[in-house]
mmCIF file of C-alpha atoms in Angstrom:
data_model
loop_
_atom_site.group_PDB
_atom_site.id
_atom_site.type_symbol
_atom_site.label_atom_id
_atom_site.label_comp_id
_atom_site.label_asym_id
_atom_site.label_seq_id
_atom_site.Cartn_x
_atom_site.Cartn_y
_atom_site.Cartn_z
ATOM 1 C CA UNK A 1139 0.000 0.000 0.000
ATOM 2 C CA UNK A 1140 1.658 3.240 -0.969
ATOM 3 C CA UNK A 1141 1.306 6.145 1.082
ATOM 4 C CA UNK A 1142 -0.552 7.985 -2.390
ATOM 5 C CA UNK A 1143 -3.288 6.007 -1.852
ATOM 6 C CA UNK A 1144 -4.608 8.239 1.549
ATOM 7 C CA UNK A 1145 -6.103 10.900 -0.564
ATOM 8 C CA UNK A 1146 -4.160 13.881 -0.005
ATOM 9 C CA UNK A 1147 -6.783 16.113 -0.301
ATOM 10 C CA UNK A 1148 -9.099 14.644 2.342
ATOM 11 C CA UNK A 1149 -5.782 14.424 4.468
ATOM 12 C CA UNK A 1150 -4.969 18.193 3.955
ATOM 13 C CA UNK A 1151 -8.817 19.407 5.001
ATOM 14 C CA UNK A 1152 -8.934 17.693 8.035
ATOM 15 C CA UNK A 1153 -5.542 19.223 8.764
ATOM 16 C CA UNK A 1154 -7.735 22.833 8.238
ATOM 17 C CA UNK A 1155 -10.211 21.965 10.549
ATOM 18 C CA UNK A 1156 -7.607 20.681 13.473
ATOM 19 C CA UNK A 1157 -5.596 23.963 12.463
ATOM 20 C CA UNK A 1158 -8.417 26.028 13.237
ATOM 21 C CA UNK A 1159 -9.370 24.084 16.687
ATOM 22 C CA UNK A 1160 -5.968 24.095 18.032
ATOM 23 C CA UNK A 1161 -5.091 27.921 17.259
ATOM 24 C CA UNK A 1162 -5.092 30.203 20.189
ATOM 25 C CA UNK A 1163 -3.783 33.187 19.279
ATOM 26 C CA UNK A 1164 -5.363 32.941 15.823
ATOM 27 C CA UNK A 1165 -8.991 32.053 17.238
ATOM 28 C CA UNK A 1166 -9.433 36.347 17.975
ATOM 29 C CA UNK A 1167 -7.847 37.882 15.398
ATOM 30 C CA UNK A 1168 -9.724 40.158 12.371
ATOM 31 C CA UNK A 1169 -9.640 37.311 9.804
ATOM 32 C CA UNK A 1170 -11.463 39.115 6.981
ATOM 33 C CA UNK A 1171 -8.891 39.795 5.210
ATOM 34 C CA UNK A 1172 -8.111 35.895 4.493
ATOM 35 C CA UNK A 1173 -10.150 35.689 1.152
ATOM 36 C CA UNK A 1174 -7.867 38.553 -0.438
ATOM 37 C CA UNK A 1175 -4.663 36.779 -0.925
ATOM 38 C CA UNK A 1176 -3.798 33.962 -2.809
ATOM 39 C CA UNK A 1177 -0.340 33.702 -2.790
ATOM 40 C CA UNK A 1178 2.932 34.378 -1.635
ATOM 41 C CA UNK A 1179 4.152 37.776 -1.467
ATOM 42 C CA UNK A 1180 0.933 39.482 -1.181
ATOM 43 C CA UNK A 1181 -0.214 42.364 0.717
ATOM 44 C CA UNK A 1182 -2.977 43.561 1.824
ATOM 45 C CA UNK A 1183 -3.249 47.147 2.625
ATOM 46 C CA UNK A 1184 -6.224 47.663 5.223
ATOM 47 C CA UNK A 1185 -7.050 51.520 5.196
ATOM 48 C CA UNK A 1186 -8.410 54.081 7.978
ATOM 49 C CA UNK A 1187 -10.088 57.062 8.229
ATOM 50 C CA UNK A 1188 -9.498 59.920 10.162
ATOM 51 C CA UNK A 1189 -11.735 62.108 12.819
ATOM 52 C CA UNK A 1190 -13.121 65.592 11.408
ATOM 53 C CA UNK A 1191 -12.877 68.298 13.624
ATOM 54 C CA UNK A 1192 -15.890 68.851 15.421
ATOM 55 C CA UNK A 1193 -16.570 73.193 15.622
ATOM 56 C CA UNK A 1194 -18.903 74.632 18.516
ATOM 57 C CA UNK A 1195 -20.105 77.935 18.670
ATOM 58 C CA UNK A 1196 -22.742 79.556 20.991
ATOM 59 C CA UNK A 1197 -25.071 81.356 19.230
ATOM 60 C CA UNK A 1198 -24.870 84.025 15.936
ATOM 61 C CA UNK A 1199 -24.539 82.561 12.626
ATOM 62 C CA UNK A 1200 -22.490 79.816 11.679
ATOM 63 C CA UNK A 1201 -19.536 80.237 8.823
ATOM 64 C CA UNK A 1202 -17.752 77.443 8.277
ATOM 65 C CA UNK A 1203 -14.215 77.212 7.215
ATOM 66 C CA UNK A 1204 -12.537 75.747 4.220
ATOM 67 C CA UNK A 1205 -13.622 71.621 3.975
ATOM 68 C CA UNK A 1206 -11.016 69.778 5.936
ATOM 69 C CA UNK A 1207 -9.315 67.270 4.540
ATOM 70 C CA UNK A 1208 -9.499 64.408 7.143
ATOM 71 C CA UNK A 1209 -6.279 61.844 6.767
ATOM 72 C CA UNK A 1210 -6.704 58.490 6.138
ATOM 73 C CA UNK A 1211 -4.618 56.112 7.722
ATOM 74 C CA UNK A 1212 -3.329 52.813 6.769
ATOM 75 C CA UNK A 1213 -1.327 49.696 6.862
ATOM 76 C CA UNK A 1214 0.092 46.559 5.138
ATOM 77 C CA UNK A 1215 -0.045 42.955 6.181
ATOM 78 C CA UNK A 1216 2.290 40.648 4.060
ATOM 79 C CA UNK A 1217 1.558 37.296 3.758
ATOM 80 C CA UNK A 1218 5.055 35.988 3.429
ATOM 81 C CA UNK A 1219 5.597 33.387 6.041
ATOM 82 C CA UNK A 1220 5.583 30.035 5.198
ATOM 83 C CA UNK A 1221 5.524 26.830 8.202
ATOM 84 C CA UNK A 1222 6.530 23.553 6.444
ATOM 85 C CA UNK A 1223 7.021 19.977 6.860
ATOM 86 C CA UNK A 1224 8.630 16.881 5.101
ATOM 87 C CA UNK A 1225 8.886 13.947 6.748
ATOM 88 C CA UNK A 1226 9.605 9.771 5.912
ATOM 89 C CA UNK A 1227 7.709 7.225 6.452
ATOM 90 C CA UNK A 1228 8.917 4.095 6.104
ATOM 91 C CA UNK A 1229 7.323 0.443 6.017
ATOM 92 C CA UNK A 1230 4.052 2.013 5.673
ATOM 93 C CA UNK A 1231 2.166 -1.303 5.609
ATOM 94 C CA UNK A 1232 3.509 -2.865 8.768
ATOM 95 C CA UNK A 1233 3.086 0.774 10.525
ATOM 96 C CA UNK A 1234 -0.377 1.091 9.053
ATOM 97 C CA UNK A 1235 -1.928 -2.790 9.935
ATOM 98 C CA UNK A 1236 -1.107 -1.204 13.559
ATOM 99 C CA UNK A 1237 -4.170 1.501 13.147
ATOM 100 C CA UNK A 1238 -3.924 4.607 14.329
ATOM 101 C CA UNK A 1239 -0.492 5.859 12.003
ATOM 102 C CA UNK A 1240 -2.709 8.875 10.284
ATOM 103 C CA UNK A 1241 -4.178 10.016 12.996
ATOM 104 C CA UNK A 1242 -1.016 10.279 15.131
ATOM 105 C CA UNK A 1243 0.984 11.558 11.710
ATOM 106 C CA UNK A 1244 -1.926 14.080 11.463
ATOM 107 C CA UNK A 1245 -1.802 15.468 15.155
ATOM 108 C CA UNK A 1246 1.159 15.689 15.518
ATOM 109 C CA UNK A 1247 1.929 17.766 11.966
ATOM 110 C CA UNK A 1248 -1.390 19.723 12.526
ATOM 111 C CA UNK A 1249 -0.392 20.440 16.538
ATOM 112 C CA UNK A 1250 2.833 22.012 15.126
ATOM 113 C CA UNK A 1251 2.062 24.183 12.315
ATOM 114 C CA UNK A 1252 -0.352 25.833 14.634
ATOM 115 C CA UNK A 1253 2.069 26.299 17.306
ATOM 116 C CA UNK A 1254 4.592 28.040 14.876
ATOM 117 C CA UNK A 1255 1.625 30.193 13.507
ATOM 118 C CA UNK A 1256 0.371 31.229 17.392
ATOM 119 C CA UNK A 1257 4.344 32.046 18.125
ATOM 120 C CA UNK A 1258 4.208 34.419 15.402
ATOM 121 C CA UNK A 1259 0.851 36.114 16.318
ATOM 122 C CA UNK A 1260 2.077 36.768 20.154
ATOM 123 C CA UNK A 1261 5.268 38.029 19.015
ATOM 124 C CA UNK A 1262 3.283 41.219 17.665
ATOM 125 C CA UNK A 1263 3.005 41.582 21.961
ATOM 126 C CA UNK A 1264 7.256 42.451 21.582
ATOM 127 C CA UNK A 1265 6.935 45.080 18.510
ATOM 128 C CA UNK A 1266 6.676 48.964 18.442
ATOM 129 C CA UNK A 1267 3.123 49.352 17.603
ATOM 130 C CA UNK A 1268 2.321 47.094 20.748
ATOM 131 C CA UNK A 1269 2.164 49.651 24.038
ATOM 132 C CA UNK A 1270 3.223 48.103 27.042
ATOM 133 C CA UNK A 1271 0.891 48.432 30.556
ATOM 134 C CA UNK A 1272 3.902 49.227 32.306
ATOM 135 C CA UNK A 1273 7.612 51.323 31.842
ATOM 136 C CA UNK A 1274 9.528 48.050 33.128
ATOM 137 C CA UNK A 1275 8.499 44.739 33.566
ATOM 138 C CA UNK A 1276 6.353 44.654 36.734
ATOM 139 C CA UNK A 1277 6.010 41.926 39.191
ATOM 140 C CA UNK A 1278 2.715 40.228 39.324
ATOM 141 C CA UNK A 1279 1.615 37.775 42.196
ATOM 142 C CA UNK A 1280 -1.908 36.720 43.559
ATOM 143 C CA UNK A 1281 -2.286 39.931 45.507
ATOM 144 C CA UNK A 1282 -1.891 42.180 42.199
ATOM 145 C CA UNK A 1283 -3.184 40.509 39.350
ATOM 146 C CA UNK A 1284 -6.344 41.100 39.188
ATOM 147 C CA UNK A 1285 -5.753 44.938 39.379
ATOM 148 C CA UNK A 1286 -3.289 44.569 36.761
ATOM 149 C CA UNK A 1287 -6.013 43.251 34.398
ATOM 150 C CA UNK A 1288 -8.408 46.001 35.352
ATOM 151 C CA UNK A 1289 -5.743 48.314 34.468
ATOM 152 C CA UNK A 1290 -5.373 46.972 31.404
ATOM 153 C CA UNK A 1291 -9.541 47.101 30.982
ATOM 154 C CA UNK A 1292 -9.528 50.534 31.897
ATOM 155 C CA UNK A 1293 -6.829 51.750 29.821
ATOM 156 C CA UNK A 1294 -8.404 50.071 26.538
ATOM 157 C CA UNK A 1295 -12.109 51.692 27.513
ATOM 158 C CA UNK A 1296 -9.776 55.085 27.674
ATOM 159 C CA UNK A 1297 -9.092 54.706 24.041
ATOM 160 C CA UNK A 1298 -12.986 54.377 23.264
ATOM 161 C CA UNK A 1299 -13.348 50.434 22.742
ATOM 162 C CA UNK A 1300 -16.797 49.849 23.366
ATOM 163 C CA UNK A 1301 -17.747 48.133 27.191
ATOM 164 C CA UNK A 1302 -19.625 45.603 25.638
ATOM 165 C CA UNK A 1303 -17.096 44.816 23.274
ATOM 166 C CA UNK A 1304 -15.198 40.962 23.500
ATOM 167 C CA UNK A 1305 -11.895 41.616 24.914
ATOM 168 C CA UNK A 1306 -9.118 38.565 25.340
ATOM 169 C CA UNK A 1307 -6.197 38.154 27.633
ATOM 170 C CA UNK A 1308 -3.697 35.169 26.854
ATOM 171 C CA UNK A 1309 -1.638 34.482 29.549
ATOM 172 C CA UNK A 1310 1.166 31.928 30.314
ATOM 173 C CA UNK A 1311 0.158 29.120 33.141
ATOM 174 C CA UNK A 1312 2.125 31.348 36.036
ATOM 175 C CA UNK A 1313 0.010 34.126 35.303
ATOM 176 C CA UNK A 1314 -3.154 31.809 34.924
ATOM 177 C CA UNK A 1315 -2.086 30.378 38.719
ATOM 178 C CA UNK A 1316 -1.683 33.372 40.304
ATOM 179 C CA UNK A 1317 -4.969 34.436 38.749
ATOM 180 C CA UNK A 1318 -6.977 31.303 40.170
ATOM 181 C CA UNK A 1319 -5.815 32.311 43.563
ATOM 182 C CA UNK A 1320 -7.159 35.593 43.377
ATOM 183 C CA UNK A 1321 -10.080 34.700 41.581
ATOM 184 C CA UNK A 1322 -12.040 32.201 43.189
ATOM 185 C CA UNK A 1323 -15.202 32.582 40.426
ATOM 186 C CA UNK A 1324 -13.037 31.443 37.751
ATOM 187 C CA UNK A 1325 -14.724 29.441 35.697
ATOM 188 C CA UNK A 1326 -12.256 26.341 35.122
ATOM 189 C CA UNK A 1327 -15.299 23.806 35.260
ATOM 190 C CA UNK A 1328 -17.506 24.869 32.128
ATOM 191 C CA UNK A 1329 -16.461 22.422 29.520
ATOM 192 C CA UNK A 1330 -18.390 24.941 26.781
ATOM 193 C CA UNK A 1331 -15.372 27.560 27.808
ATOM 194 C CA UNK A 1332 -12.833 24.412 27.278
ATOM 195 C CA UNK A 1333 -11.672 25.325 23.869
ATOM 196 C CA UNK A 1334 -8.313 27.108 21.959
ATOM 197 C CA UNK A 1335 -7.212 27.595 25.446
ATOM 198 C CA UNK A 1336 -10.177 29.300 27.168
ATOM 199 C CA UNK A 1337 -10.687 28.562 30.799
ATOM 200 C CA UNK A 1338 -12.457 31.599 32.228
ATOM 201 C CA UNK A 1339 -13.532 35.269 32.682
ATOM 202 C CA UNK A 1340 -13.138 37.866 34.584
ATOM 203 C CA UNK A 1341 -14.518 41.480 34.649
ATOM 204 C CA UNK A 1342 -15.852 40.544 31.429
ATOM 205 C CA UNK A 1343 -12.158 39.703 30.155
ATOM 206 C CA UNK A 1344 -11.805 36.047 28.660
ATOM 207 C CA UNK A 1345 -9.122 34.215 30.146
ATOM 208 C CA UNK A 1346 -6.839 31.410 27.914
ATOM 209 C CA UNK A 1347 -3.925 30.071 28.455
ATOM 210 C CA UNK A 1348 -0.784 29.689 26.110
ATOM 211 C CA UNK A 1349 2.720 28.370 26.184
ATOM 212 C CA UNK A 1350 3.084 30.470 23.073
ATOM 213 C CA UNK A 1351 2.992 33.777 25.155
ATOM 214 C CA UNK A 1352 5.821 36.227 23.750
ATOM 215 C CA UNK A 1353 8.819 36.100 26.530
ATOM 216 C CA UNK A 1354 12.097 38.101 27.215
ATOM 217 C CA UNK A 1355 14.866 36.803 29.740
ATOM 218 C CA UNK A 1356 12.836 39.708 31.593
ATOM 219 C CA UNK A 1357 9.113 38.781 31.605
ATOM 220 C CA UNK A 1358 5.889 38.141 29.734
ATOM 221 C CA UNK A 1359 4.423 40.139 27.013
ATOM 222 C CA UNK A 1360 0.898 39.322 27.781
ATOM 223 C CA UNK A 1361 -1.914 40.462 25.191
ATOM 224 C CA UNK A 1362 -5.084 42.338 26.008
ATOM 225 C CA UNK A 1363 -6.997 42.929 23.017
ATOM 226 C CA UNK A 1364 -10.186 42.794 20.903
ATOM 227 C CA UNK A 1365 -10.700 40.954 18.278
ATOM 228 C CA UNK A 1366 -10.431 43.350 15.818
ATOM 229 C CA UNK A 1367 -6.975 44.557 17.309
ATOM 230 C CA UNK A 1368 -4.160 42.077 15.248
ATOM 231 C CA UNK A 1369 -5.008 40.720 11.664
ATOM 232 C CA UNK A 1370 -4.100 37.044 10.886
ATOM 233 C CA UNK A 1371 -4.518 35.406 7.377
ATOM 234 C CA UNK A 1372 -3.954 31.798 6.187
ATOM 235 C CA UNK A 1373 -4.993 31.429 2.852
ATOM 236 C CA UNK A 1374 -3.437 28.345 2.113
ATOM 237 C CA UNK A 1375 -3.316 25.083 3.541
ATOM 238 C CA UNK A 1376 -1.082 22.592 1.704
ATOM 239 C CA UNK A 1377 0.235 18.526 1.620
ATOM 240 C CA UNK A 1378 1.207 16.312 -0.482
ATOM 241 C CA UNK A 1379 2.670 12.611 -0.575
ATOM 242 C CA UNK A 1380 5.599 11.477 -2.679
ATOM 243 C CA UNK A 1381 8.207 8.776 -2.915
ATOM 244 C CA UNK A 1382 11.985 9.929 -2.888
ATOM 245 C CA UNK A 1383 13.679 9.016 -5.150
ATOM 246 C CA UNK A 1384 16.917 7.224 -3.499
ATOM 247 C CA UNK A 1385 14.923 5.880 -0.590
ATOM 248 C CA UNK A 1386 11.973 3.341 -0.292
ATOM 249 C CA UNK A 1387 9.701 4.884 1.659
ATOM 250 C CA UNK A 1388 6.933 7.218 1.189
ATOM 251 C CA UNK A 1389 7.066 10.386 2.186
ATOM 252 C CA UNK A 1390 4.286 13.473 3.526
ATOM 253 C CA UNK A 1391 5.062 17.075 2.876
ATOM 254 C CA UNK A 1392 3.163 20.287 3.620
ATOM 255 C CA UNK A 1393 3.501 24.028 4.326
ATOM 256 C CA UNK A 1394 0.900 26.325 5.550
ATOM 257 C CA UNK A 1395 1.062 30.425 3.869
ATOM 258 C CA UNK A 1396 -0.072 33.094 6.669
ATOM 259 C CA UNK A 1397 0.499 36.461 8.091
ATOM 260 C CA UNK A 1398 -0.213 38.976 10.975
ATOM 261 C CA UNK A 1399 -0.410 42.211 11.694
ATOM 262 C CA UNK A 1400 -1.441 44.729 14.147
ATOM 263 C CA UNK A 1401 -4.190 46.662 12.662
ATOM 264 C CA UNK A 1402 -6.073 48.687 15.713
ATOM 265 C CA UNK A 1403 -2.672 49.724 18.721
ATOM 266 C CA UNK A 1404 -5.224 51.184 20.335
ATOM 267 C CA UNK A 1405 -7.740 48.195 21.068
ATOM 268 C CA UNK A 1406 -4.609 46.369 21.781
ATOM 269 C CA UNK A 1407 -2.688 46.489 25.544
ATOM 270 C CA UNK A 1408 0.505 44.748 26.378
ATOM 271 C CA UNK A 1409 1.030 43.562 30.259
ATOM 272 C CA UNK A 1410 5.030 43.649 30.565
ATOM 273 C CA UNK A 1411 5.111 41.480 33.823
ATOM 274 C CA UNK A 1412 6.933 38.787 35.258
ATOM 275 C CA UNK A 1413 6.244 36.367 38.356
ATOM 276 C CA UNK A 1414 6.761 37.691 41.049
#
Protein backbone atom coordinates (compact mmCIF):
# COMPACT_ATOMS: atom_id res chain seq x y z
CA UNK A 1 0.00 0.00 0.00
CA UNK A 2 1.66 3.24 -0.97
CA UNK A 3 1.31 6.14 1.08
CA UNK A 4 -0.55 7.99 -2.39
CA UNK A 5 -3.29 6.01 -1.85
CA UNK A 6 -4.61 8.24 1.55
CA UNK A 7 -6.10 10.90 -0.56
CA UNK A 8 -4.16 13.88 -0.01
CA UNK A 9 -6.78 16.11 -0.30
CA UNK A 10 -9.10 14.64 2.34
CA UNK A 11 -5.78 14.42 4.47
CA UNK A 12 -4.97 18.19 3.95
CA UNK A 13 -8.82 19.41 5.00
CA UNK A 14 -8.93 17.69 8.04
CA UNK A 15 -5.54 19.22 8.76
CA UNK A 16 -7.73 22.83 8.24
CA UNK A 17 -10.21 21.96 10.55
CA UNK A 18 -7.61 20.68 13.47
CA UNK A 19 -5.60 23.96 12.46
CA UNK A 20 -8.42 26.03 13.24
CA UNK A 21 -9.37 24.08 16.69
CA UNK A 22 -5.97 24.10 18.03
CA UNK A 23 -5.09 27.92 17.26
CA UNK A 24 -5.09 30.20 20.19
CA UNK A 25 -3.78 33.19 19.28
CA UNK A 26 -5.36 32.94 15.82
CA UNK A 27 -8.99 32.05 17.24
CA UNK A 28 -9.43 36.35 17.98
CA UNK A 29 -7.85 37.88 15.40
CA UNK A 30 -9.72 40.16 12.37
CA UNK A 31 -9.64 37.31 9.80
CA UNK A 32 -11.46 39.12 6.98
CA UNK A 33 -8.89 39.80 5.21
CA UNK A 34 -8.11 35.89 4.49
CA UNK A 35 -10.15 35.69 1.15
CA UNK A 36 -7.87 38.55 -0.44
CA UNK A 37 -4.66 36.78 -0.92
CA UNK A 38 -3.80 33.96 -2.81
CA UNK A 39 -0.34 33.70 -2.79
CA UNK A 40 2.93 34.38 -1.64
CA UNK A 41 4.15 37.78 -1.47
CA UNK A 42 0.93 39.48 -1.18
CA UNK A 43 -0.21 42.36 0.72
CA UNK A 44 -2.98 43.56 1.82
CA UNK A 45 -3.25 47.15 2.63
CA UNK A 46 -6.22 47.66 5.22
CA UNK A 47 -7.05 51.52 5.20
CA UNK A 48 -8.41 54.08 7.98
CA UNK A 49 -10.09 57.06 8.23
CA UNK A 50 -9.50 59.92 10.16
CA UNK A 51 -11.74 62.11 12.82
CA UNK A 52 -13.12 65.59 11.41
CA UNK A 53 -12.88 68.30 13.62
CA UNK A 54 -15.89 68.85 15.42
CA UNK A 55 -16.57 73.19 15.62
CA UNK A 56 -18.90 74.63 18.52
CA UNK A 57 -20.11 77.93 18.67
CA UNK A 58 -22.74 79.56 20.99
CA UNK A 59 -25.07 81.36 19.23
CA UNK A 60 -24.87 84.03 15.94
CA UNK A 61 -24.54 82.56 12.63
CA UNK A 62 -22.49 79.82 11.68
CA UNK A 63 -19.54 80.24 8.82
CA UNK A 64 -17.75 77.44 8.28
CA UNK A 65 -14.22 77.21 7.21
CA UNK A 66 -12.54 75.75 4.22
CA UNK A 67 -13.62 71.62 3.97
CA UNK A 68 -11.02 69.78 5.94
CA UNK A 69 -9.32 67.27 4.54
CA UNK A 70 -9.50 64.41 7.14
CA UNK A 71 -6.28 61.84 6.77
CA UNK A 72 -6.70 58.49 6.14
CA UNK A 73 -4.62 56.11 7.72
CA UNK A 74 -3.33 52.81 6.77
CA UNK A 75 -1.33 49.70 6.86
CA UNK A 76 0.09 46.56 5.14
CA UNK A 77 -0.04 42.96 6.18
CA UNK A 78 2.29 40.65 4.06
CA UNK A 79 1.56 37.30 3.76
CA UNK A 80 5.06 35.99 3.43
CA UNK A 81 5.60 33.39 6.04
CA UNK A 82 5.58 30.03 5.20
CA UNK A 83 5.52 26.83 8.20
CA UNK A 84 6.53 23.55 6.44
CA UNK A 85 7.02 19.98 6.86
CA UNK A 86 8.63 16.88 5.10
CA UNK A 87 8.89 13.95 6.75
CA UNK A 88 9.61 9.77 5.91
CA UNK A 89 7.71 7.23 6.45
CA UNK A 90 8.92 4.10 6.10
CA UNK A 91 7.32 0.44 6.02
CA UNK A 92 4.05 2.01 5.67
CA UNK A 93 2.17 -1.30 5.61
CA UNK A 94 3.51 -2.87 8.77
CA UNK A 95 3.09 0.77 10.52
CA UNK A 96 -0.38 1.09 9.05
CA UNK A 97 -1.93 -2.79 9.93
CA UNK A 98 -1.11 -1.20 13.56
CA UNK A 99 -4.17 1.50 13.15
CA UNK A 100 -3.92 4.61 14.33
CA UNK A 101 -0.49 5.86 12.00
CA UNK A 102 -2.71 8.87 10.28
CA UNK A 103 -4.18 10.02 13.00
CA UNK A 104 -1.02 10.28 15.13
CA UNK A 105 0.98 11.56 11.71
CA UNK A 106 -1.93 14.08 11.46
CA UNK A 107 -1.80 15.47 15.15
CA UNK A 108 1.16 15.69 15.52
CA UNK A 109 1.93 17.77 11.97
CA UNK A 110 -1.39 19.72 12.53
CA UNK A 111 -0.39 20.44 16.54
CA UNK A 112 2.83 22.01 15.13
CA UNK A 113 2.06 24.18 12.31
CA UNK A 114 -0.35 25.83 14.63
CA UNK A 115 2.07 26.30 17.31
CA UNK A 116 4.59 28.04 14.88
CA UNK A 117 1.63 30.19 13.51
CA UNK A 118 0.37 31.23 17.39
CA UNK A 119 4.34 32.05 18.12
CA UNK A 120 4.21 34.42 15.40
CA UNK A 121 0.85 36.11 16.32
CA UNK A 122 2.08 36.77 20.15
CA UNK A 123 5.27 38.03 19.01
CA UNK A 124 3.28 41.22 17.66
CA UNK A 125 3.01 41.58 21.96
CA UNK A 126 7.26 42.45 21.58
CA UNK A 127 6.93 45.08 18.51
CA UNK A 128 6.68 48.96 18.44
CA UNK A 129 3.12 49.35 17.60
CA UNK A 130 2.32 47.09 20.75
CA UNK A 131 2.16 49.65 24.04
CA UNK A 132 3.22 48.10 27.04
CA UNK A 133 0.89 48.43 30.56
CA UNK A 134 3.90 49.23 32.31
CA UNK A 135 7.61 51.32 31.84
CA UNK A 136 9.53 48.05 33.13
CA UNK A 137 8.50 44.74 33.57
CA UNK A 138 6.35 44.65 36.73
CA UNK A 139 6.01 41.93 39.19
CA UNK A 140 2.72 40.23 39.32
CA UNK A 141 1.61 37.77 42.20
CA UNK A 142 -1.91 36.72 43.56
CA UNK A 143 -2.29 39.93 45.51
CA UNK A 144 -1.89 42.18 42.20
CA UNK A 145 -3.18 40.51 39.35
CA UNK A 146 -6.34 41.10 39.19
CA UNK A 147 -5.75 44.94 39.38
CA UNK A 148 -3.29 44.57 36.76
CA UNK A 149 -6.01 43.25 34.40
CA UNK A 150 -8.41 46.00 35.35
CA UNK A 151 -5.74 48.31 34.47
CA UNK A 152 -5.37 46.97 31.40
CA UNK A 153 -9.54 47.10 30.98
CA UNK A 154 -9.53 50.53 31.90
CA UNK A 155 -6.83 51.75 29.82
CA UNK A 156 -8.40 50.07 26.54
CA UNK A 157 -12.11 51.69 27.51
CA UNK A 158 -9.78 55.09 27.67
CA UNK A 159 -9.09 54.71 24.04
CA UNK A 160 -12.99 54.38 23.26
CA UNK A 161 -13.35 50.43 22.74
CA UNK A 162 -16.80 49.85 23.37
CA UNK A 163 -17.75 48.13 27.19
CA UNK A 164 -19.62 45.60 25.64
CA UNK A 165 -17.10 44.82 23.27
CA UNK A 166 -15.20 40.96 23.50
CA UNK A 167 -11.90 41.62 24.91
CA UNK A 168 -9.12 38.57 25.34
CA UNK A 169 -6.20 38.15 27.63
CA UNK A 170 -3.70 35.17 26.85
CA UNK A 171 -1.64 34.48 29.55
CA UNK A 172 1.17 31.93 30.31
CA UNK A 173 0.16 29.12 33.14
CA UNK A 174 2.12 31.35 36.04
CA UNK A 175 0.01 34.13 35.30
CA UNK A 176 -3.15 31.81 34.92
CA UNK A 177 -2.09 30.38 38.72
CA UNK A 178 -1.68 33.37 40.30
CA UNK A 179 -4.97 34.44 38.75
CA UNK A 180 -6.98 31.30 40.17
CA UNK A 181 -5.82 32.31 43.56
CA UNK A 182 -7.16 35.59 43.38
CA UNK A 183 -10.08 34.70 41.58
CA UNK A 184 -12.04 32.20 43.19
CA UNK A 185 -15.20 32.58 40.43
CA UNK A 186 -13.04 31.44 37.75
CA UNK A 187 -14.72 29.44 35.70
CA UNK A 188 -12.26 26.34 35.12
CA UNK A 189 -15.30 23.81 35.26
CA UNK A 190 -17.51 24.87 32.13
CA UNK A 191 -16.46 22.42 29.52
CA UNK A 192 -18.39 24.94 26.78
CA UNK A 193 -15.37 27.56 27.81
CA UNK A 194 -12.83 24.41 27.28
CA UNK A 195 -11.67 25.32 23.87
CA UNK A 196 -8.31 27.11 21.96
CA UNK A 197 -7.21 27.59 25.45
CA UNK A 198 -10.18 29.30 27.17
CA UNK A 199 -10.69 28.56 30.80
CA UNK A 200 -12.46 31.60 32.23
CA UNK A 201 -13.53 35.27 32.68
CA UNK A 202 -13.14 37.87 34.58
CA UNK A 203 -14.52 41.48 34.65
CA UNK A 204 -15.85 40.54 31.43
CA UNK A 205 -12.16 39.70 30.15
CA UNK A 206 -11.80 36.05 28.66
CA UNK A 207 -9.12 34.21 30.15
CA UNK A 208 -6.84 31.41 27.91
CA UNK A 209 -3.93 30.07 28.45
CA UNK A 210 -0.78 29.69 26.11
CA UNK A 211 2.72 28.37 26.18
CA UNK A 212 3.08 30.47 23.07
CA UNK A 213 2.99 33.78 25.15
CA UNK A 214 5.82 36.23 23.75
CA UNK A 215 8.82 36.10 26.53
CA UNK A 216 12.10 38.10 27.21
CA UNK A 217 14.87 36.80 29.74
CA UNK A 218 12.84 39.71 31.59
CA UNK A 219 9.11 38.78 31.60
CA UNK A 220 5.89 38.14 29.73
CA UNK A 221 4.42 40.14 27.01
CA UNK A 222 0.90 39.32 27.78
CA UNK A 223 -1.91 40.46 25.19
CA UNK A 224 -5.08 42.34 26.01
CA UNK A 225 -7.00 42.93 23.02
CA UNK A 226 -10.19 42.79 20.90
CA UNK A 227 -10.70 40.95 18.28
CA UNK A 228 -10.43 43.35 15.82
CA UNK A 229 -6.97 44.56 17.31
CA UNK A 230 -4.16 42.08 15.25
CA UNK A 231 -5.01 40.72 11.66
CA UNK A 232 -4.10 37.04 10.89
CA UNK A 233 -4.52 35.41 7.38
CA UNK A 234 -3.95 31.80 6.19
CA UNK A 235 -4.99 31.43 2.85
CA UNK A 236 -3.44 28.35 2.11
CA UNK A 237 -3.32 25.08 3.54
CA UNK A 238 -1.08 22.59 1.70
CA UNK A 239 0.24 18.53 1.62
CA UNK A 240 1.21 16.31 -0.48
CA UNK A 241 2.67 12.61 -0.57
CA UNK A 242 5.60 11.48 -2.68
CA UNK A 243 8.21 8.78 -2.92
CA UNK A 244 11.98 9.93 -2.89
CA UNK A 245 13.68 9.02 -5.15
CA UNK A 246 16.92 7.22 -3.50
CA UNK A 247 14.92 5.88 -0.59
CA UNK A 248 11.97 3.34 -0.29
CA UNK A 249 9.70 4.88 1.66
CA UNK A 250 6.93 7.22 1.19
CA UNK A 251 7.07 10.39 2.19
CA UNK A 252 4.29 13.47 3.53
CA UNK A 253 5.06 17.07 2.88
CA UNK A 254 3.16 20.29 3.62
CA UNK A 255 3.50 24.03 4.33
CA UNK A 256 0.90 26.32 5.55
CA UNK A 257 1.06 30.43 3.87
CA UNK A 258 -0.07 33.09 6.67
CA UNK A 259 0.50 36.46 8.09
CA UNK A 260 -0.21 38.98 10.98
CA UNK A 261 -0.41 42.21 11.69
CA UNK A 262 -1.44 44.73 14.15
CA UNK A 263 -4.19 46.66 12.66
CA UNK A 264 -6.07 48.69 15.71
CA UNK A 265 -2.67 49.72 18.72
CA UNK A 266 -5.22 51.18 20.34
CA UNK A 267 -7.74 48.19 21.07
CA UNK A 268 -4.61 46.37 21.78
CA UNK A 269 -2.69 46.49 25.54
CA UNK A 270 0.50 44.75 26.38
CA UNK A 271 1.03 43.56 30.26
CA UNK A 272 5.03 43.65 30.56
CA UNK A 273 5.11 41.48 33.82
CA UNK A 274 6.93 38.79 35.26
CA UNK A 275 6.24 36.37 38.36
CA UNK A 276 6.76 37.69 41.05
Amino acid sequence: MSYANFVPKIWAKAIERELERKLVFAEDCNRQYEGDVKQMGDTVKILGVGKPTISKQKGGSIILPDAENVEDTSVEMQINTVAYFNFLVDDIDKRQAVGGLMDALNTEATQELASEMDKDIAALAGTRDAKKLYSDYKAVNADNVLGTLDLALQMLQENDVPADAKIVATVPPWFLTHLRTAYTKLDTDNSDLLKNGKVGRYNNILIKMSNNVYSTASGSNIMVRTERAVAFANPLTHTEPYRPEKRFSDAVKGYVLYGTKIVRPKELMILNVKNG
